[in-house]
mmCIF file of C-alpha atoms in Angstrom:
data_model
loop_
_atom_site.group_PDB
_atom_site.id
_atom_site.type_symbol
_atom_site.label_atom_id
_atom_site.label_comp_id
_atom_site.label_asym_id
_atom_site.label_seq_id
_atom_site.Cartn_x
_atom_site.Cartn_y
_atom_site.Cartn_z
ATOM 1 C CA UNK A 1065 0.000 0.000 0.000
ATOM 2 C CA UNK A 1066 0.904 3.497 -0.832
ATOM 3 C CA UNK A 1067 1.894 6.015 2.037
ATOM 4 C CA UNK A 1068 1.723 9.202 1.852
ATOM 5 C CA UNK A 1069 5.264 9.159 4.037
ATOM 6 C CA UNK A 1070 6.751 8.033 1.143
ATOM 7 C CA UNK A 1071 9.343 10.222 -0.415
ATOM 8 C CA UNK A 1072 9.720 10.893 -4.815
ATOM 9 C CA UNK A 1073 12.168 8.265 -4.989
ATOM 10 C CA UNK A 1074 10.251 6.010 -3.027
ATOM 11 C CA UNK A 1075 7.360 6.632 -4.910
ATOM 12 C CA UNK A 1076 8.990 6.054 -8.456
ATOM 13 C CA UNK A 1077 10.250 2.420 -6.937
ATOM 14 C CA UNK A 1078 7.306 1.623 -5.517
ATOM 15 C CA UNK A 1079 5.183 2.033 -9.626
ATOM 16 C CA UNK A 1080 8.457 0.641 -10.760
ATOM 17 C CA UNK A 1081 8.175 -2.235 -9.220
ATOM 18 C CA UNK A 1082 4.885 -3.354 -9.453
ATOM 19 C CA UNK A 1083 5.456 -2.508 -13.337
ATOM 20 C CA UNK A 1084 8.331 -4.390 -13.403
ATOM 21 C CA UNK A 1085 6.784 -7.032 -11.953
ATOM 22 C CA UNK A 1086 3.104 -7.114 -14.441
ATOM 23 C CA UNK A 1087 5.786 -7.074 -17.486
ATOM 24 C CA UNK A 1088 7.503 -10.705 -16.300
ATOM 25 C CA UNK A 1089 4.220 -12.000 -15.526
ATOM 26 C CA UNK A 1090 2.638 -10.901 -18.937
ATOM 27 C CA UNK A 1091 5.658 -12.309 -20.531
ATOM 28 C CA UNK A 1092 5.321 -15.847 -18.702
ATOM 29 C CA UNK A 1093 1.410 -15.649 -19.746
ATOM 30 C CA UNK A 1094 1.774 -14.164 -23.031
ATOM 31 C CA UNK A 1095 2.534 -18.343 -24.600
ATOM 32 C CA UNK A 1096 -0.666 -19.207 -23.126
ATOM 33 C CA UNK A 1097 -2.810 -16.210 -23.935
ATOM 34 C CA UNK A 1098 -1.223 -17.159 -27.997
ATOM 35 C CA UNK A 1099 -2.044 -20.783 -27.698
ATOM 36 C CA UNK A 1100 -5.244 -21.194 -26.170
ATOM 37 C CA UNK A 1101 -7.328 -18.962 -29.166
ATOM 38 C CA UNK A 1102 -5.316 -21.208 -31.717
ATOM 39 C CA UNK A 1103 -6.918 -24.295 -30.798
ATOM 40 C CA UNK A 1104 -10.609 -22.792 -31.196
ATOM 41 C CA UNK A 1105 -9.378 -21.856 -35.285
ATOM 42 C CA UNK A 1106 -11.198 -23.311 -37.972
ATOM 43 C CA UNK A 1107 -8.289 -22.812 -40.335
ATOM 44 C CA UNK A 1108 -5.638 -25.291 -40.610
ATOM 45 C CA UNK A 1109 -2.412 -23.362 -39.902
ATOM 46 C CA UNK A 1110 -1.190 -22.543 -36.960
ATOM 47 C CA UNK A 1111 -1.720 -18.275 -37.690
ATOM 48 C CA UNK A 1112 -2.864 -14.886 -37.339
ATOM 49 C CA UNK A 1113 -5.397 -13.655 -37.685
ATOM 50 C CA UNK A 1114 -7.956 -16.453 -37.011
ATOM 51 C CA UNK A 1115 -10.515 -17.916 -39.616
ATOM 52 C CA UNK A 1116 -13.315 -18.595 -37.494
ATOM 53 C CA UNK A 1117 -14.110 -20.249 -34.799
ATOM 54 C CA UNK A 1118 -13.942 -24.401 -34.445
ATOM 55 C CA UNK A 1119 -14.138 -27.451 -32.110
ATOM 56 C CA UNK A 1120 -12.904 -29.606 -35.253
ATOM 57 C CA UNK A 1121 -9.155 -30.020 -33.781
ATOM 58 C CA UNK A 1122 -10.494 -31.352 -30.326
ATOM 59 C CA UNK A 1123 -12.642 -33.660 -32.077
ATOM 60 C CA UNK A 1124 -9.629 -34.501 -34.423
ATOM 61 C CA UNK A 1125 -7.598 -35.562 -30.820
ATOM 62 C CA UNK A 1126 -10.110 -37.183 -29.682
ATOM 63 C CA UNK A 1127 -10.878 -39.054 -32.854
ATOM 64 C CA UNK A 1128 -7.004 -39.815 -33.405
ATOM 65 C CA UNK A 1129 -5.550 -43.118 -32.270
ATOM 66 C CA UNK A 1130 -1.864 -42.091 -31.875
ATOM 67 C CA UNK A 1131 -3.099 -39.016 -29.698
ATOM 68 C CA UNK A 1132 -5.363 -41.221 -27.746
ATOM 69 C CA UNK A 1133 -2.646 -43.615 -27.261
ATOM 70 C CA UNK A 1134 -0.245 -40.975 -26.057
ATOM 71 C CA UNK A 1135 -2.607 -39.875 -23.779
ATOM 72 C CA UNK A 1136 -3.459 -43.456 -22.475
ATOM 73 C CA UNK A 1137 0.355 -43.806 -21.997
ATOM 74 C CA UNK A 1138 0.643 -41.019 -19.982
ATOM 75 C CA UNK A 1139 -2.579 -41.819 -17.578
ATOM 76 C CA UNK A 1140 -0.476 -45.264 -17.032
ATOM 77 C CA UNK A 1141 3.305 -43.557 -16.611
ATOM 78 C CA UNK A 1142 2.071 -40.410 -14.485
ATOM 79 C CA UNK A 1143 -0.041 -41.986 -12.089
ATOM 80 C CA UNK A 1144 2.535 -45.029 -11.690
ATOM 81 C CA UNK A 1145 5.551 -42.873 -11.024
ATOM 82 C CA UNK A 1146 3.481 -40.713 -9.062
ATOM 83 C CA UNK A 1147 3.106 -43.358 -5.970
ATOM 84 C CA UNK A 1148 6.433 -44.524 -6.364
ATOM 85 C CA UNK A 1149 7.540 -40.801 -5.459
ATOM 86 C CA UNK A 1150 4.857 -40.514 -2.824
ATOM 87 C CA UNK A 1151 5.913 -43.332 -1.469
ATOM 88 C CA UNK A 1152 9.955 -43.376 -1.141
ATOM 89 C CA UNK A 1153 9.972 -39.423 -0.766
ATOM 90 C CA UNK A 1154 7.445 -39.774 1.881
ATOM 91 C CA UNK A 1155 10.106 -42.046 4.118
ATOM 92 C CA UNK A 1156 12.795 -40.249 2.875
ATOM 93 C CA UNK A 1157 11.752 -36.926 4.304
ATOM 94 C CA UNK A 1158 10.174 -38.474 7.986
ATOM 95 C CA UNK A 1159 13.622 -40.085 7.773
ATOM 96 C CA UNK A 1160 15.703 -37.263 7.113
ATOM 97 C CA UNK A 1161 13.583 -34.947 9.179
ATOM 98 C CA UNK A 1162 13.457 -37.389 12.493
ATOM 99 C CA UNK A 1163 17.247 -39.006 11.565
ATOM 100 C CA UNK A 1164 20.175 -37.548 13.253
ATOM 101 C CA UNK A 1165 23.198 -38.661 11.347
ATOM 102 C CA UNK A 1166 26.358 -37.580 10.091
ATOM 103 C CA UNK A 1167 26.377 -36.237 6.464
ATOM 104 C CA UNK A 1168 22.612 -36.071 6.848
ATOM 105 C CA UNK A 1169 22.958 -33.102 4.615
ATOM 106 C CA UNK A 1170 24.554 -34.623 2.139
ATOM 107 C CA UNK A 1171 22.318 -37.225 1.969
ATOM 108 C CA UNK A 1172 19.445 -34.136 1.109
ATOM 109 C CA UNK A 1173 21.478 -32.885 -1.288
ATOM 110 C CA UNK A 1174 21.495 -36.210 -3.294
ATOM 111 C CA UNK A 1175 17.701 -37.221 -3.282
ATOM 112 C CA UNK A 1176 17.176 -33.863 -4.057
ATOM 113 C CA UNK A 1177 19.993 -33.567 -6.656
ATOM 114 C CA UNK A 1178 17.329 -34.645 -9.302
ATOM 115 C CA UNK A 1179 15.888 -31.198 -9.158
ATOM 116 C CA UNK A 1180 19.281 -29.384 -10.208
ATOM 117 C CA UNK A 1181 20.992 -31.754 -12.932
ATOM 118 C CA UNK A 1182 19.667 -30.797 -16.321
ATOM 119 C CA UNK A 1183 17.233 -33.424 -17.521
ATOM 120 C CA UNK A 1184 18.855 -33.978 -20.527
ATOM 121 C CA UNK A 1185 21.799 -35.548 -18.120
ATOM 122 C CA UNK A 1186 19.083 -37.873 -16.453
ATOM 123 C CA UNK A 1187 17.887 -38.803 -19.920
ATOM 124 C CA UNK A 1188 21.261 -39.842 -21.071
ATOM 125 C CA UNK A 1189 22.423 -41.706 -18.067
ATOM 126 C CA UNK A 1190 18.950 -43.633 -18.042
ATOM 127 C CA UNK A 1191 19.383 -44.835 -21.569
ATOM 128 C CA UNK A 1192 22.572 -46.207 -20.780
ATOM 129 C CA UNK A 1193 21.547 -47.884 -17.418
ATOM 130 C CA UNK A 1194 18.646 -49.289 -18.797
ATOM 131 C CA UNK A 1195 19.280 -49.773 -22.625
ATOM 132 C CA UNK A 1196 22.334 -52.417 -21.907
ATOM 133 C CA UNK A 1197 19.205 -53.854 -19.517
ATOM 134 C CA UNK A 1198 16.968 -54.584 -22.499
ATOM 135 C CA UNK A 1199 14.832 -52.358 -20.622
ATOM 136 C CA UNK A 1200 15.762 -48.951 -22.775
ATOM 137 C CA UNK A 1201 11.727 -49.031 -24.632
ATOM 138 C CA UNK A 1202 9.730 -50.207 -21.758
ATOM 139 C CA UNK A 1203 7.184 -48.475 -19.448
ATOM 140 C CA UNK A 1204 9.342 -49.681 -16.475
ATOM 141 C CA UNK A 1205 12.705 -47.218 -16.975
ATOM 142 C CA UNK A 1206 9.952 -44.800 -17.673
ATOM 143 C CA UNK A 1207 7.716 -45.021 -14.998
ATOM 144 C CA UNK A 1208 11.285 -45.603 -12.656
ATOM 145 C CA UNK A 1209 12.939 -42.327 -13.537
ATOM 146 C CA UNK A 1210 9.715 -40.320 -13.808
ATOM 147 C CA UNK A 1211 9.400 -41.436 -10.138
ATOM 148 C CA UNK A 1212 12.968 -40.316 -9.465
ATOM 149 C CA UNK A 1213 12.148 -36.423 -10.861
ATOM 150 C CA UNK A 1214 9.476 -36.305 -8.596
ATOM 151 C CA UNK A 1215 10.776 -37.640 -5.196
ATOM 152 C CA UNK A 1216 12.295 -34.261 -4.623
ATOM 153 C CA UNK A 1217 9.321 -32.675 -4.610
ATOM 154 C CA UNK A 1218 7.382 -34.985 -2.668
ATOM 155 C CA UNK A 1219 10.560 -34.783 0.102
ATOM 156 C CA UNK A 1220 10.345 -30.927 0.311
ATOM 157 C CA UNK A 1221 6.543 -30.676 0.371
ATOM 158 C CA UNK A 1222 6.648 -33.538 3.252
ATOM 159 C CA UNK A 1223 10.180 -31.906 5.261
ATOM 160 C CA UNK A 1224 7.963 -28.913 5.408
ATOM 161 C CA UNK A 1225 4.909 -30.295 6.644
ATOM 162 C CA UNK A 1226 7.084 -31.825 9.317
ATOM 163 C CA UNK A 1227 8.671 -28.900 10.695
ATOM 164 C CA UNK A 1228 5.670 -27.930 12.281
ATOM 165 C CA UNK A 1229 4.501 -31.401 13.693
ATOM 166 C CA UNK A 1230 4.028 -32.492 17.068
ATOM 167 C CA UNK A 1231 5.976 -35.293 18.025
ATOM 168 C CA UNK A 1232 4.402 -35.301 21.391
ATOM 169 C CA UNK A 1233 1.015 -36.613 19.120
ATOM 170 C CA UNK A 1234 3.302 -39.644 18.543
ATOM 171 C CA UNK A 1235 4.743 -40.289 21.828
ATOM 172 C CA UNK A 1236 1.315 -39.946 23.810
ATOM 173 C CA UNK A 1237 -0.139 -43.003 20.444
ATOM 174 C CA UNK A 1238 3.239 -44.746 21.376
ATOM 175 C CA UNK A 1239 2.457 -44.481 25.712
ATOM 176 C CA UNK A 1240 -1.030 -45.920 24.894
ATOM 177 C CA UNK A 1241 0.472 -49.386 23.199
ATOM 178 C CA UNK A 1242 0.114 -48.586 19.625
ATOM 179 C CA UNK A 1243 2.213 -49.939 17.193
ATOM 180 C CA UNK A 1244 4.756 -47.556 14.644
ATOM 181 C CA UNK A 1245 2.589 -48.266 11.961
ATOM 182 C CA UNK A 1246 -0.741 -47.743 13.856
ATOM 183 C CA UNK A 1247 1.268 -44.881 15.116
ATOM 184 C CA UNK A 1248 1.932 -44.094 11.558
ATOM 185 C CA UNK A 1249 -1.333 -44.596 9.989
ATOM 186 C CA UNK A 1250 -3.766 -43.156 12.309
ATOM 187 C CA UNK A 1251 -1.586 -39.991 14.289
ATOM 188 C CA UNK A 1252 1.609 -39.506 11.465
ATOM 189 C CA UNK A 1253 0.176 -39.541 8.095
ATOM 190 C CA UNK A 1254 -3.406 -37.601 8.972
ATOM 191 C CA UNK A 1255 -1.287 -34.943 9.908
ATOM 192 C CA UNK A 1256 0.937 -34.766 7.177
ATOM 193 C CA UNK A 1257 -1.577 -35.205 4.325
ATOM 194 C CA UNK A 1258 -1.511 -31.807 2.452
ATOM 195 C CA UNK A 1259 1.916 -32.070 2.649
ATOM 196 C CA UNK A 1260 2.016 -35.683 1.013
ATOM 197 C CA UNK A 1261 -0.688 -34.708 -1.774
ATOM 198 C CA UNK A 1262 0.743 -31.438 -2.577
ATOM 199 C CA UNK A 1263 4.250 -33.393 -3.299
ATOM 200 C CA UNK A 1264 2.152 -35.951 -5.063
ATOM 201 C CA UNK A 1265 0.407 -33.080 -7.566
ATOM 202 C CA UNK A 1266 4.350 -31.530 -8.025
ATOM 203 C CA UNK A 1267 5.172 -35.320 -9.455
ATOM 204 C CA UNK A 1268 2.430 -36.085 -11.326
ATOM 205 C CA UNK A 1269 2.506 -32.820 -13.045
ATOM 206 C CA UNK A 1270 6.411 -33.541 -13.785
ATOM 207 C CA UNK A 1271 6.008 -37.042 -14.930
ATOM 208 C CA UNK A 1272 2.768 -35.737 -16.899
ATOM 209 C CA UNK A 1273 4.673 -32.736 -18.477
ATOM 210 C CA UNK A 1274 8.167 -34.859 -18.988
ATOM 211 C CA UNK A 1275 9.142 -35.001 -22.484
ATOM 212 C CA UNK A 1276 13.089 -35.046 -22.089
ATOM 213 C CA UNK A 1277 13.275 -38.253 -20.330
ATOM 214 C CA UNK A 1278 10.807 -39.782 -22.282
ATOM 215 C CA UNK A 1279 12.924 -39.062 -25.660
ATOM 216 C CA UNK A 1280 15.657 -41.124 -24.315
ATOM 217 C CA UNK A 1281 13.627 -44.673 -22.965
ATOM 218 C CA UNK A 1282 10.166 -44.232 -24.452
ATOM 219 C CA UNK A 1283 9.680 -46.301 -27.972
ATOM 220 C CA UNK A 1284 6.715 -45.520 -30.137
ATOM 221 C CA UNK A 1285 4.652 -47.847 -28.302
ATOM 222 C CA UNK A 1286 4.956 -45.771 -25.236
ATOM 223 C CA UNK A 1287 5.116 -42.027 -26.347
ATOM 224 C CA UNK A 1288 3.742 -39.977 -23.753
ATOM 225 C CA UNK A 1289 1.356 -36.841 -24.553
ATOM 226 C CA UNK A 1290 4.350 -34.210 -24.321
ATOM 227 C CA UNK A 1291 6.516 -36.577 -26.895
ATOM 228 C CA UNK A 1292 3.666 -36.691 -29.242
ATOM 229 C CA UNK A 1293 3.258 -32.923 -29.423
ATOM 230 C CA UNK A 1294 7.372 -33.138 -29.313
ATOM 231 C CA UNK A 1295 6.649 -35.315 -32.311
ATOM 232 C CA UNK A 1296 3.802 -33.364 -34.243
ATOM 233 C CA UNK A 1297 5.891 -30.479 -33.961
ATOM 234 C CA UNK A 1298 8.814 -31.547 -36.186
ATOM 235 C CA UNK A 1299 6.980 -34.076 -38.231
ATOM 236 C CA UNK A 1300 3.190 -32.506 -39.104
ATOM 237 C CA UNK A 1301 2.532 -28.871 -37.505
ATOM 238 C CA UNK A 1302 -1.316 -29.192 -37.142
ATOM 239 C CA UNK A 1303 -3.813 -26.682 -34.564
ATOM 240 C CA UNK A 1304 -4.740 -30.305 -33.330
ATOM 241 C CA UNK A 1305 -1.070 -29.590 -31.222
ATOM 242 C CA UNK A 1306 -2.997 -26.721 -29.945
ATOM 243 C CA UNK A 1307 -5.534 -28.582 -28.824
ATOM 244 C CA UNK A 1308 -3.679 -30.899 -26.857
ATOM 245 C CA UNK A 1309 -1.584 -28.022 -25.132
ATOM 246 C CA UNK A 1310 -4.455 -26.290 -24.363
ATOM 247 C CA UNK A 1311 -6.185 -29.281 -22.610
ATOM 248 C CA UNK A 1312 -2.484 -29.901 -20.657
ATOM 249 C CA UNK A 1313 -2.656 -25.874 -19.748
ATOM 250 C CA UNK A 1314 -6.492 -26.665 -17.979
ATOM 251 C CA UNK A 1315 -5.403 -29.515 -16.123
ATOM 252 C CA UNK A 1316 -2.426 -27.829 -15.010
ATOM 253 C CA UNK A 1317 -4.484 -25.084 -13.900
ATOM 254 C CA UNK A 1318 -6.791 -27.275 -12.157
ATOM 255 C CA UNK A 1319 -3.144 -28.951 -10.026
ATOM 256 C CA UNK A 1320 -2.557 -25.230 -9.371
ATOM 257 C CA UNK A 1321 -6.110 -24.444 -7.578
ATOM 258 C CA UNK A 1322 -5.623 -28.005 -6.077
ATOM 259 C CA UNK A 1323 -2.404 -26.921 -4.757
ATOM 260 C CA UNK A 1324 -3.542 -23.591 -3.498
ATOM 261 C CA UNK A 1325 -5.837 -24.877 -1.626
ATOM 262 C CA UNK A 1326 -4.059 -27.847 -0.020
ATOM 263 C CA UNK A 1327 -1.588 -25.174 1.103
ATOM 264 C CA UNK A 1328 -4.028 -23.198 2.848
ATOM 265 C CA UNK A 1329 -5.255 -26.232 4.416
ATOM 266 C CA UNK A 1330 -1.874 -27.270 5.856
ATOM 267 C CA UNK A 1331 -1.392 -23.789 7.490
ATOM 268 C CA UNK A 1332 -4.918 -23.769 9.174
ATOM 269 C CA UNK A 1333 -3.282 -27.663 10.860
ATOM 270 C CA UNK A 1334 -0.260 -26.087 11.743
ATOM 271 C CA UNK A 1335 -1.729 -23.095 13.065
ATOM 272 C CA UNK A 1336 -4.443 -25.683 14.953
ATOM 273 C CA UNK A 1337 -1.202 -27.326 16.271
ATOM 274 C CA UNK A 1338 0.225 -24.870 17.651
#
């Protein structure tokens, strides 16, 4: 808020700022505000100014097999690699968060290393763990390292939730004769939910979104969404690309609100805790 304390050169940062600040976002919206209208063109080129207005290139993904298997491939891979990162990057963070170890730090830095190394790095190292395998074209590597990109998340989303949880809630399960994994299931993991879900949203929307990866150890038989559009791009430019990005930009909107709102929920149970 503006004061009216504020001196000229205050002033002038204070507009500067905030118009500083509308210019980045515009320019990180600006793809999506060109994309979206692209879809709806009756034309057949991917251009300016549009030719009317036209469902015919969602009805042409819908109606296509290789887009429909793309995006069957990608409702098995995401949602796959998505409990494999809940799952390890759940116990990785109580462990980290509860362990006291030496090079306990280090440890974070390398389950969360996946974050930082350039994908393309991943992709190459995959192909040549897997490939000598036989494994190099199979939904296993793929589902596997998908699950690796998104155990960071899950262990950040998780670490945080922790730092505001009451370990008394777990001693006073543990005084009463329940078991760790009564413990776990009924005091633990309630707790720690939004925390859990949000991480699980941050990997599905990588493993969804992964294209890199999926260049390296997906064969045609398991091209993901994101390759196919990779795919139409070189091979066939066609608005039905548009289509299919603009139907990834919804749901990714919808992980977004999802998100939001988890996060609100997990501060109102820390605040409770407290």
């Amino acid at each position: 808020m503006l004061s009216p304390y504020m001196s000229p050169v205050e002033r002038v940062w204070f507009y500067s700022l905030r118009i500083l600040c509308g210019l980045i976002l515009l320019f990180l919206i600006l793809p999506v505000l060109v994309i979206v209208p692209l879809s709806f063109n009756s034309g057949s080129f991917l251009v300016y100014p549009l030719q009317g207005f036209s469902l015919h290139w969602y009805q042409d993904f819908f109606a296509s097999a290789e887009w429909m298997r793309s995006l069957k491939n990608s409702i098995i891979v995401a949602p796959a690699a998505t409990v494999l990162a809940m799952v390890f990057g759940t116990l990785a963070a109580i462990g980290l968060t509860r362990g006291d170890f030496p090079g306990k730090s280090l440890v974070m830095a390398l389950v969360i290393s996946p974050m930082v190394v350039p994908v393309v790095i991943i992709g190459v190292a995959s192909y040549l763990f897997f490939a000598p395998l036989g494994l190099g074209n199979s939904f296993f590597s793929l589902i596997v390292v998908h699950a690796v990109l998104g155990v960071p998340f899950v262990i950040i989303t998780v670490s945080a939730t922790l730092q505001g949880f009451n370990h008394n809630l777990v001693r006073a399960a543990a005084s009463l004769g329940a078991s760790p994994l009564t413990t776990f299931r009924r005091v633990t993991l309630p707790l720690i939910a939004p925390g859990v879900i949000s991480g699980a949203l941050f990997a599905f929307a990588t493993s969804f979104d992964e294209v890199v990866v999926t260049l390296f150890l997906a064969g045609p038989e398991q091209a993901t969404l994101p390759r196919q559009m990779f795919s139409g791009i070189r091979e066939n430019l066609s608005p039905t690309i548009a289509a299919a990005a603009t139907l990834l930009i919804a749901f990714s909107v919808i992980l977004l609100l999802t998100l939001e709102w988890l996060r609100g929920r997990s501060e109102k149970l820390r605040t409770a805790q407290v």
